Amino acid sequence: MVFAYDTEESLQAAVELVNAAEPPVTLVTVAELEAFFDRNGYTGRHDRTRAELEQVLALQPRLRELLVADRDSAARLVNEMLADAGAVPQLVRHPPVDWHIHAVPADAPLATRILVETAMAMIDVIREDELSRLAVCADSDCEGLVLDLSRNRSRRYCSTTCSNRNAQAAHRARRTGQAATV
Ligand SMILES: [Zn+2]
Ligand SMILES: [Zn+2]
C-alpha cells in the first residue's frame, strides 16, 4: 500500500467523482449517487435528494483542480478547503474501519465531507511528495484522471476502455509498420 487505507479510499472516490464528468457522463441520478456512496464505503449523513446530488457534482471542478495541482498550489488549496469547512481532525473508529481521521462531523453535508476527506488525503500525498501518483489519462482524447497506486507505477490510463483502445492502436501501428517494411 502506498498510503494509509483511508487516504487511498478517499483519493479513489475523489478521482471517481471527477471522472464522472467525462464522457460517458455518470452520477447524474440520486440512485447513482447512492451507489457511489455505498461503493466508496461512506458512512454518515446521506440525504438522497437532488440538492445533495447537485452539491456533490458542484465539487467536480474544485477536486479536479486540487488533484492535478503542483505541490505548492495543492498545499494552498488544501489549507483553504480545510479552513473554509472549519475542519477539526478527530480520530474515530466505526465498523468496518479501525482508528482513522474524520475532520468534519458525520452529520455535515455529504459534499462537505467529500471535499474535506479529499483535502485530508492530499495532506499525505503532499507530505510524501507523491503527486506523480495523480495524472491526466495518457489517452490523447481523454481528460479523465488516473490514480496510480501500483508499486511499479504502471498505470497510465483512467479506465480499461482507454487502455484497451490504446493497446489496439499500438498493435495496429506495429502491423502497419511491418507491412511498410515488407
Ligand atoms: Zn470513517
Ligand atoms: Zn482515459
mmCIF file of N, CA and C and ligand atoms in Angstrom, residues 6 41 43 92 94 97-98 100-102 117, ligand 1:
data_model
loop_
_atom_site.group_PDB
_atom_site.id
_atom_site.type_symbol
_atom_site.label_atom_id
_atom_site.label_comp_id
_atom_site.label_asym_id
_atom_site.label_seq_id
_atom_site.Cartn_x
_atom_site.Cartn_y
_atom_site.Cartn_z
ATOM 1 N N ASP A 6 -7.388 4.745 4.546
ATOM 2 C CA ASP A 6 -8.434 5.766 4.348
ATOM 3 C C ASP A 6 -7.997 6.834 3.351
ATOM 4 N N GLY A 41 -17.694 3.223 0.453
ATOM 5 C CA GLY A 41 -17.643 2.991 1.893
ATOM 6 C C GLY A 41 -17.939 4.218 2.743
ATOM 7 N N THR A 43 -19.946 6.654 5.253
ATOM 8 C CA THR A 43 -20.897 6.487 6.356
ATOM 9 C C THR A 43 -21.415 7.885 6.674
ATOM 10 N N VAL A 92 -11.551 8.638 14.825
ATOM 11 C CA VAL A 92 -12.824 7.939 15.028
ATOM 12 C C VAL A 92 -12.645 6.472 14.645
ATOM 13 N N HIS A 94 -15.217 3.317 13.502
ATOM 14 C CA HIS A 94 -16.563 2.804 13.256
ATOM 15 C C HIS A 94 -16.441 1.624 12.314
ATOM 16 N N VAL A 97 -13.967 0.028 9.841
ATOM 17 C CA VAL A 97 -12.658 0.671 9.776
ATOM 18 C C VAL A 97 -12.102 0.915 11.179
ATOM 19 N N ASP A 98 -10.823 0.611 11.369
ATOM 20 C CA ASP A 98 -10.129 0.877 12.626
ATOM 21 C C ASP A 98 -9.895 2.394 12.752
ATOM 22 N N HIS A 100 -9.238 6.022 12.393
ATOM 23 C CA HIS A 100 -8.868 6.846 11.245
ATOM 24 C C HIS A 100 -9.371 8.256 11.513
ATOM 25 N N ILE A 101 -9.142 9.163 10.580
ATOM 26 C CA ILE A 101 -9.441 10.574 10.838
ATOM 27 C C ILE A 101 -10.706 11.025 10.120
ATOM 28 N N HIS A 102 -11.600 11.685 10.838
ATOM 29 C CA HIS A 102 -12.671 12.486 10.262
ATOM 30 C C HIS A 102 -12.382 13.917 10.690
ATOM 31 N N GLU A 117 -12.488 15.230 3.145
ATOM 32 C CA GLU A 117 -11.767 13.946 3.078
ATOM 33 C C GLU A 117 -10.694 13.975 2.000
HETATM 34 ZN ZN ZN B 1 -14.875 6.940 8.715
#
